[in-house]
Amino acid sequence: MENGKEFLHNYIKKHGLKKSAQRDKILDIFLSVGGHLSVDNLTEIVKEKHPEIGYSTIYRSLYLMQKAGIAERVELGDGITRYENMLGNKRHYHFVCQQCGKLIEFYDPLIESKIKISAAEADFSIERYRLDAFGVCSECRKKNNHSPKTKNSEG
Amino acid sequence: MENGKEFLHNYIKKHGLKKSAQRDKILDIFLSVGGHLSVDNLTEIVKEKHPEIGYSTIYRSLYLMQKAGIAERVELGDGITRYENMLGNKRHYHFVCQQCGKLIEFYDPLIESKIKISAAEADFSIERYRLDAFGVCSECRKKNNHSPKTKNSEG
DNA sequence: CTCATTGCAAAGCCTTTGCATGGAG
DNA sequence: CTCCATGCAAAGGCTTTGCAATGAG
């Protein structure tokens, strides 16, 4: 997926850091899984394939990858920290299904331009932004209709 | 600020719960401070005025207030959990200054309608959404020009 | 009276950190 | 050789939880 390793090595060289087998392995897994990978999930896979790699190395690599512009942290407020691959990934927003956890990406350039206009009006200089919508995806809504659950759990 | 207490008591009655002095006190403080209050900040103020109130009660009250629609949790990815007053508060988005931490609210109905259109296209049913833009506010940019800081901390 | 609420302290969870060892440049 | 990276386990920070006591309805 893109030349991620090259990207990482570039960053490493440029910053006087050092390559390492662990970093490469973690990067490989991260890139190969794709999508929005939770730290937990990544850790699981890494540990499975390379039990000798420690947790801290994973966290540290994620941090590095973020700095290098390879990964971006995604926080959805559910306590799970995810990272998504930024290489060759277009800007996008998220629909988050609160039932199955699925993430659907969407984008609308008009939204972006409107945000920029609002920023200009507020004299605010935007570095990055996020737009996440929470709800229920199509599939889950269908499932709900077929086998409705008790609905008075809380309000 | 609005009839928050009434709102809370309604919710409490409706759900077979019980009123308590602690909840009222916490609510009072929450409402009187306004804005985007961090749990830490709220706790500080509550403890100051009512040292006998425990941490857990604060967390539990926040949760209750959220359920009751009085407060909304705001997570900006900086590890600080904030809550904002939802009573008589219009829907809005955030500009988050990464230098001074200030939160500026903005809103554009067109953004909202565009999001809804995208949701309809994806057959996704939105319950709530958030839009946060991170950057530097006007004031901080001015400060930066007057007394520029070293700029090669990291990259 | 009954059951929700409280306060305390303990437990949890995820993440970071300190340190000695190993490895890249 | 020098200094960065690693792994382990311990430490952290924030939140939740268990439990006996308290208090609302």
Coordinates of C-alpha atoms (C1' of nucleotides) in Angstrom, one line a residue:
Chain A
M1 CA 0.0 0.0 0.0
E2 CA 1.9 2.9 -1.3
N3 CA 5.6 2.8 -0.4
G4 CA 5.0 3.0 3.3
K5 CA 8.3 1.6 4.3
E6 CA 10.2 4.0 2.2
F7 CA 8.2 6.8 3.7
L8 CA 9.0 5.7 7.2
H9 CA 12.7 5.2 6.4
N10 CA 12.9 8.6 4.9
Y11 CA 11.4 10.1 8.0
I12 CA 13.8 8.1 10.1
K13 CA 16.8 9.2 8.2
K14 CA 15.8 12.8 8.1
H15 CA 15.4 12.9 11.8
G16 CA 18.6 11.1 12.8
L17 CA 16.7 8.0 14.0
K18 CA 17.4 4.4 13.4
K19 CA 15.7 1.7 11.4
S20 CA 14.6 -1.4 13.2
A21 CA 13.0 -4.7 12.4
Q22 CA 10.2 -4.1 14.9
R23 CA 9.2 -0.8 13.3
D24 CA 9.1 -2.4 9.9
K25 CA 7.1 -5.3 11.1
I26 CA 4.6 -3.1 12.8
L27 CA 4.3 -0.8 9.8
D28 CA 3.8 -3.8 7.6
I29 CA 1.0 -5.1 9.6
F30 CA -0.6 -1.7 10.0
L31 CA -0.5 -1.1 6.2
S32 CA -1.6 -4.6 5.3
V33 CA -4.7 -4.5 7.6
G34 CA -5.8 -1.1 6.4
G35 CA -9.0 0.6 7.4
H36 CA -9.3 1.9 10.9
L37 CA -7.2 -0.2 13.1
S38 CA -7.6 -0.1 16.8
V39 CA -4.5 -0.1 18.9
D40 CA -5.8 -3.2 20.6
N41 CA -6.4 -5.0 17.3
L42 CA -3.0 -4.0 16.0
T43 CA -1.3 -5.2 19.1
E44 CA -3.1 -8.5 18.9
I45 CA -2.0 -9.1 15.4
V46 CA 1.5 -7.9 16.1
K47 CA 1.8 -10.1 19.2
E48 CA 0.4 -13.1 17.3
K49 CA 3.0 -12.8 14.5
H50 CA 5.8 -11.5 16.6
P51 CA 5.4 -12.3 20.2
E52 CA 8.8 -10.8 21.0
I53 CA 7.6 -7.3 20.3
G54 CA 6.6 -5.4 23.3
Y55 CA 3.6 -3.2 23.9
S56 CA 5.7 -0.1 24.3
T57 CA 7.3 -0.6 21.0
I58 CA 3.9 -0.7 19.4
Y59 CA 2.8 2.5 21.0
R60 CA 6.1 4.1 20.2
S61 CA 5.9 3.0 16.6
L62 CA 2.4 4.3 16.3
Y63 CA 3.6 7.6 17.6
L64 CA 6.4 7.6 15.1
M65 CA 4.2 6.7 12.2
Q66 CA 1.9 9.5 13.2
K67 CA 4.7 12.0 13.2
A68 CA 5.9 10.7 9.9
G69 CA 2.4 11.3 8.4
I70 CA 1.8 7.6 7.8
A71 CA -0.9 7.1 10.3
E72 CA -3.6 9.3 11.8
R73 CA -5.1 8.8 15.2
V74 CA -8.9 8.6 15.2
E75 CA -10.8 9.0 18.4
L76 CA -14.5 8.3 18.4
G77 CA -15.2 8.8 22.0
D78 CA -15.8 5.1 22.7
G79 CA -12.5 4.7 24.5
I80 CA -10.9 2.9 21.6
T81 CA -8.0 4.5 19.9
R82 CA -7.8 3.8 16.3
Y83 CA -5.3 4.7 13.6
E84 CA -5.9 5.0 10.0
N85 CA -3.6 4.8 7.1
M86 CA -2.9 8.2 5.6
L87 CA -0.9 7.1 2.6
G88 CA -2.8 7.7 -0.5
N89 CA -5.9 8.2 1.6
K90 CA -8.1 11.0 0.7
R91 CA -9.6 13.4 3.2
H92 CA -12.8 12.0 4.5
Y93 CA -15.3 12.0 7.3
H94 CA -16.9 9.2 9.2
F95 CA -20.3 7.7 9.8
V96 CA -20.0 5.5 12.8
C97 CA -22.5 2.8 13.4
Q98 CA -23.2 2.6 17.0
Q99 CA -24.6 -0.9 16.7
C100 CA -22.0 -2.8 14.7
G101 CA -19.1 -0.3 15.0
K102 CA -18.7 -0.1 11.3
L103 CA -17.0 3.0 9.9
I104 CA -18.2 4.4 6.7
E105 CA -16.2 7.2 5.0
F106 CA -17.8 10.1 3.2
Y107 CA -16.7 13.4 1.9
D108 CA -18.2 16.5 0.4
P109 CA -16.0 19.3 -0.8
L110 CA -18.7 21.8 -0.1
I111 CA -18.6 21.0 3.6
E112 CA -14.9 21.6 3.6
S113 CA -15.2 24.9 1.8
K114 CA -17.9 26.0 4.2
I115 CA -15.7 25.1 7.2
K116 CA -12.9 27.2 5.6
I117 CA -15.3 30.1 5.2
S118 CA -16.4 29.9 8.8
A119 CA -12.8 29.8 9.9
A120 CA -11.9 32.8 7.9
E121 CA -14.8 34.7 9.4
A122 CA -13.6 33.7 12.9
D123 CA -10.1 34.5 11.9
F124 CA -9.1 31.1 12.9
S125 CA -6.4 29.2 11.1
I126 CA -7.3 25.5 10.7
E127 CA -4.6 22.9 10.7
R128 CA -6.9 19.9 10.6
Y129 CA -10.5 19.0 11.4
R130 CA -12.7 16.0 11.9
L131 CA -16.3 15.3 11.2
D132 CA -17.8 12.2 12.7
A133 CA -21.5 11.3 12.6
F134 CA -22.9 8.7 14.9
G135 CA -25.9 6.6 14.2
V136 CA -27.0 3.4 12.7
C137 CA -26.0 1.9 9.4
S138 CA -28.3 0.6 6.8
E139 CA -27.6 -3.1 7.6
C140 CA -28.2 -2.7 11.3
R141 CA -31.5 -0.9 10.7
K142 CA -32.6 -3.8 8.6
K143 CA -31.6 -6.3 11.3
N144 CA -33.4 -4.3 13.9
N145 CA -36.6 -4.5 11.9
H146 CA -36.4 -8.2 11.5
S147 CA -35.7 -8.9 15.1
P148 CA -36.5 -5.9 17.2
K149 CA -34.9 -5.7 20.6
T150 CA -36.5 -4.5 23.8
K151 CA -36.4 -0.8 23.5
N152 CA -36.9 0.6 27.0
S153 CA -33.5 -0.1 28.4
E154 CA -32.8 3.5 29.2
G155 CA -33.5 6.9 28.0
Chain B
M1 CA -29.5 29.1 32.9
E2 CA -32.7 27.8 31.7
N3 CA -34.6 25.7 34.2
G4 CA -32.0 23.1 34.5
K5 CA -33.0 21.9 37.9
E6 CA -36.5 21.3 36.8
F7 CA -35.2 19.5 33.8
L8 CA -33.1 17.2 36.0
H9 CA -35.9 16.6 38.5
N10 CA -38.2 15.7 35.6
Y11 CA -35.9 13.2 34.4
I12 CA -35.3 11.8 37.8
K13 CA -39.0 11.4 38.5
K14 CA -39.7 9.9 35.1
H15 CA -37.1 7.3 35.7
G16 CA -37.9 6.3 39.2
L17 CA -34.7 7.8 40.5
K18 CA -34.3 10.1 43.5
K19 CA -33.3 13.6 44.0
S20 CA -30.3 14.4 46.1
A21 CA -28.6 17.5 47.4
Q22 CA -25.4 16.5 45.7
R23 CA -26.9 16.2 42.3
D24 CA -28.4 19.6 42.7
K25 CA -25.2 21.2 43.8
I26 CA -23.2 19.6 41.0
L27 CA -25.8 20.7 38.5
D28 CA -25.8 24.2 39.8
I29 CA -22.1 24.6 39.5
F30 CA -22.2 23.0 36.1
L31 CA -24.8 25.4 34.8
S32 CA -23.4 28.4 36.5
V33 CA -19.9 28.0 35.0
G34 CA -21.2 27.4 31.5
G35 CA -19.1 26.9 28.5
H36 CA -17.1 23.8 28.0
L37 CA -16.2 22.5 31.4
S38 CA -13.6 19.9 32.0
V39 CA -14.4 17.1 34.5
D40 CA -11.3 18.2 36.3
N41 CA -12.4 21.7 36.5
L42 CA -15.8 20.9 37.6
T43 CA -14.4 18.5 40.2
E44 CA -12.1 21.2 41.5
I45 CA -15.0 23.7 41.9
V46 CA -17.3 21.2 43.4
K47 CA -14.7 20.0 45.9
E48 CA -13.9 23.6 46.8
K49 CA -17.5 24.5 47.6
H50 CA -18.6 21.1 48.8
P51 CA -15.6 19.0 50.0
E52 CA -17.9 16.3 51.2
I53 CA -19.0 15.4 47.7
G54 CA -17.0 12.4 46.4
Y55 CA -15.4 12.0 43.0
S56 CA -17.6 9.2 42.0
T57 CA -20.7 11.2 42.7
I58 CA -19.5 13.8 40.2
Y59 CA -18.8 11.3 37.6
R60 CA -22.2 9.7 38.2
S61 CA -24.0 13.0 38.1
L62 CA -22.3 13.9 34.9
Y63 CA -23.5 10.6 33.4
L64 CA -27.0 11.3 34.6
M65 CA -27.0 14.8 33.3
Q66 CA -25.9 13.5 30.0
K67 CA -28.7 11.0 29.9
A68 CA -31.1 13.7 30.9
G69 CA -30.0 15.8 27.9
I70 CA -28.6 18.5 30.1
A71 CA -24.9 18.0 29.4
E72 CA -23.0 16.7 26.4
R73 CA -19.7 15.1 26.5
V74 CA -17.0 16.7 24.4
E75 CA -13.9 14.9 23.5
L76 CA -11.2 16.8 21.8
G77 CA -8.5 14.1 21.8
D78 CA -6.3 15.9 24.3
G79 CA -7.2 13.5 27.0
I80 CA -9.4 16.0 28.7
T81 CA -13.1 15.2 29.0
R82 CA -15.3 18.2 28.8
Y83 CA -19.0 18.6 29.1
E84 CA -21.1 21.4 27.7
N85 CA -24.4 22.7 28.7
M86 CA -27.1 21.6 26.3
L87 CA -29.9 23.6 27.7
G88 CA -30.9 26.3 25.3
N89 CA -27.7 25.7 23.5
K90 CA -27.9 25.7 19.8
R91 CA -26.1 23.1 17.7
H92 CA -22.6 24.2 17.0
Y93 CA -19.2 23.1 16.0
H94 CA -15.8 23.9 17.4
F95 CA -12.7 25.6 16.5
V96 CA -10.1 24.4 19.0
C97 CA -7.1 26.6 19.5
Q98 CA -4.1 24.3 20.1
Q99 CA -2.1 27.0 21.6
C100 CA -4.4 28.6 24.2
G101 CA -7.0 25.8 24.3
K102 CA -9.8 28.2 23.6
L103 CA -13.0 26.8 22.1
I104 CA -14.8 28.9 19.5
E105 CA -18.3 27.8 18.4
F106 CA -19.5 28.2 14.9
Y107 CA -22.3 26.9 12.8
D108 CA -23.4 26.7 9.3
P109 CA -26.8 25.2 8.3
L110 CA -25.5 24.3 4.9
I111 CA -22.9 22.0 6.5
E112 CA -25.6 20.3 8.4
S113 CA -27.8 19.8 5.4
K114 CA -24.8 18.5 3.4
I115 CA -24.1 16.0 6.1
K116 CA -27.7 14.9 6.0
I117 CA -27.6 14.5 2.3
S118 CA -24.4 12.4 2.5
A119 CA -26.1 10.3 5.2
A120 CA -29.1 9.7 3.1
E121 CA -26.9 8.6 0.2
A122 CA -25.1 6.2 2.4
D123 CA -28.4 5.1 3.9
F124 CA -27.0 5.9 7.3
S125 CA -29.3 7.2 10.0
I126 CA -27.6 10.0 12.0
E127 CA -28.3 10.4 15.7
R128 CA -25.7 13.0 16.4
Y129 CA -22.5 14.3 14.9
R130 CA -19.6 16.5 15.8
L131 CA -17.3 18.7 13.8
D132 CA -14.2 20.0 15.4
A133 CA -11.4 22.0 13.7
F134 CA -8.0 22.3 15.3
G135 CA -5.7 25.1 14.7
V136 CA -4.6 28.5 16.0
C137 CA -6.9 31.3 17.0
S138 CA -6.6 34.9 15.9
E139 CA -5.1 36.1 19.2
C140 CA -2.5 33.4 19.4
R141 CA -1.4 34.1 15.9
K142 CA -0.9 37.7 16.8
K143 CA 1.1 36.7 19.9
N144 CA 3.2 34.5 17.8
N145 CA 4.1 37.3 15.5
H146 CA 5.1 39.6 18.3
S147 CA 7.2 37.0 20.2
P148 CA 8.0 34.1 17.9
K149 CA 8.9 31.0 19.6
T150 CA 11.6 28.5 18.5
K151 CA 10.0 26.6 15.7
N152 CA 12.0 23.5 15.2
S153 CA 10.9 21.5 18.2
E154 CA 9.8 18.6 16.1
G155 CA 8.5 17.7 12.8
Chain C
dC1 C1' -39.6 0.3 54.8
dT2 C1' -37.4 -0.2 50.3
dC3 C1' -34.3 0.9 47.1
dA4 C1' -31.5 4.6 45.0
dT5 C1' -27.5 7.4 46.2
dT6 C1' -23.3 8.4 48.4
dG7 C1' -18.3 8.3 49.8
dC8 C1' -14.4 5.9 50.2
dA9 C1' -11.0 3.2 48.6
dA10 C1' -9.8 -0.4 45.6
dA11 C1' -9.7 -2.0 41.1
dG12 C1' -9.5 -1.2 36.0
dC13 C1' -7.9 0.2 31.6
dC14 C1' -5.1 2.1 28.5
dT15 C1' -0.8 4.4 27.9
dT16 C1' 3.6 6.1 29.2
dT17 C1' 8.1 5.8 31.4
dG18 C1' 12.6 4.2 33.6
dC19 C1' 16.2 1.4 33.0
dA20 C1' 19.5 -2.0 31.5
dT21 C1' 20.4 -4.5 27.3
dG22 C1' 20.8 -4.9 22.4
dG23 C1' 21.6 -3.1 17.8
dA24 C1' 22.0 0.5 14.0
dG25 C1' 25.0 3.9 11.9
Chain D
dC1 C1' 32.0 3.4 19.6
dT2 C1' 27.9 6.2 20.4
dC3 C1' 23.4 6.8 20.9
dC4 C1' 18.8 5.2 19.5
dA5 C1' 15.4 1.4 20.1
dT6 C1' 13.6 -2.4 22.7
dG7 C1' 11.3 -5.1 26.4
dC8 C1' 9.9 -5.6 30.7
dA9 C1' 7.6 -4.2 34.5
dA10 C1' 6.4 -0.5 37.2
dA11 C1' 4.1 3.8 37.4
dG12 C1' 0.4 7.1 35.8
dG13 C1' -3.9 9.4 35.0
dC14 C1' -8.6 9.1 34.6
dT15 C1' -12.8 6.5 35.5
dT16 C1' -15.5 3.0 37.3
dT17 C1' -16.9 -0.3 40.8
dG18 C1' -18.0 -2.8 45.3
dC19 C1' -19.7 -2.1 49.6
dA20 C1' -21.7 -0.5 53.8
dA21 C1' -24.0 3.5 55.4
dT22 C1' -27.3 7.1 54.4
dG23 C1' -31.4 9.2 52.8
dA24 C1' -35.4 10.0 49.6
dG25 C1' -40.1 8.5 48.4

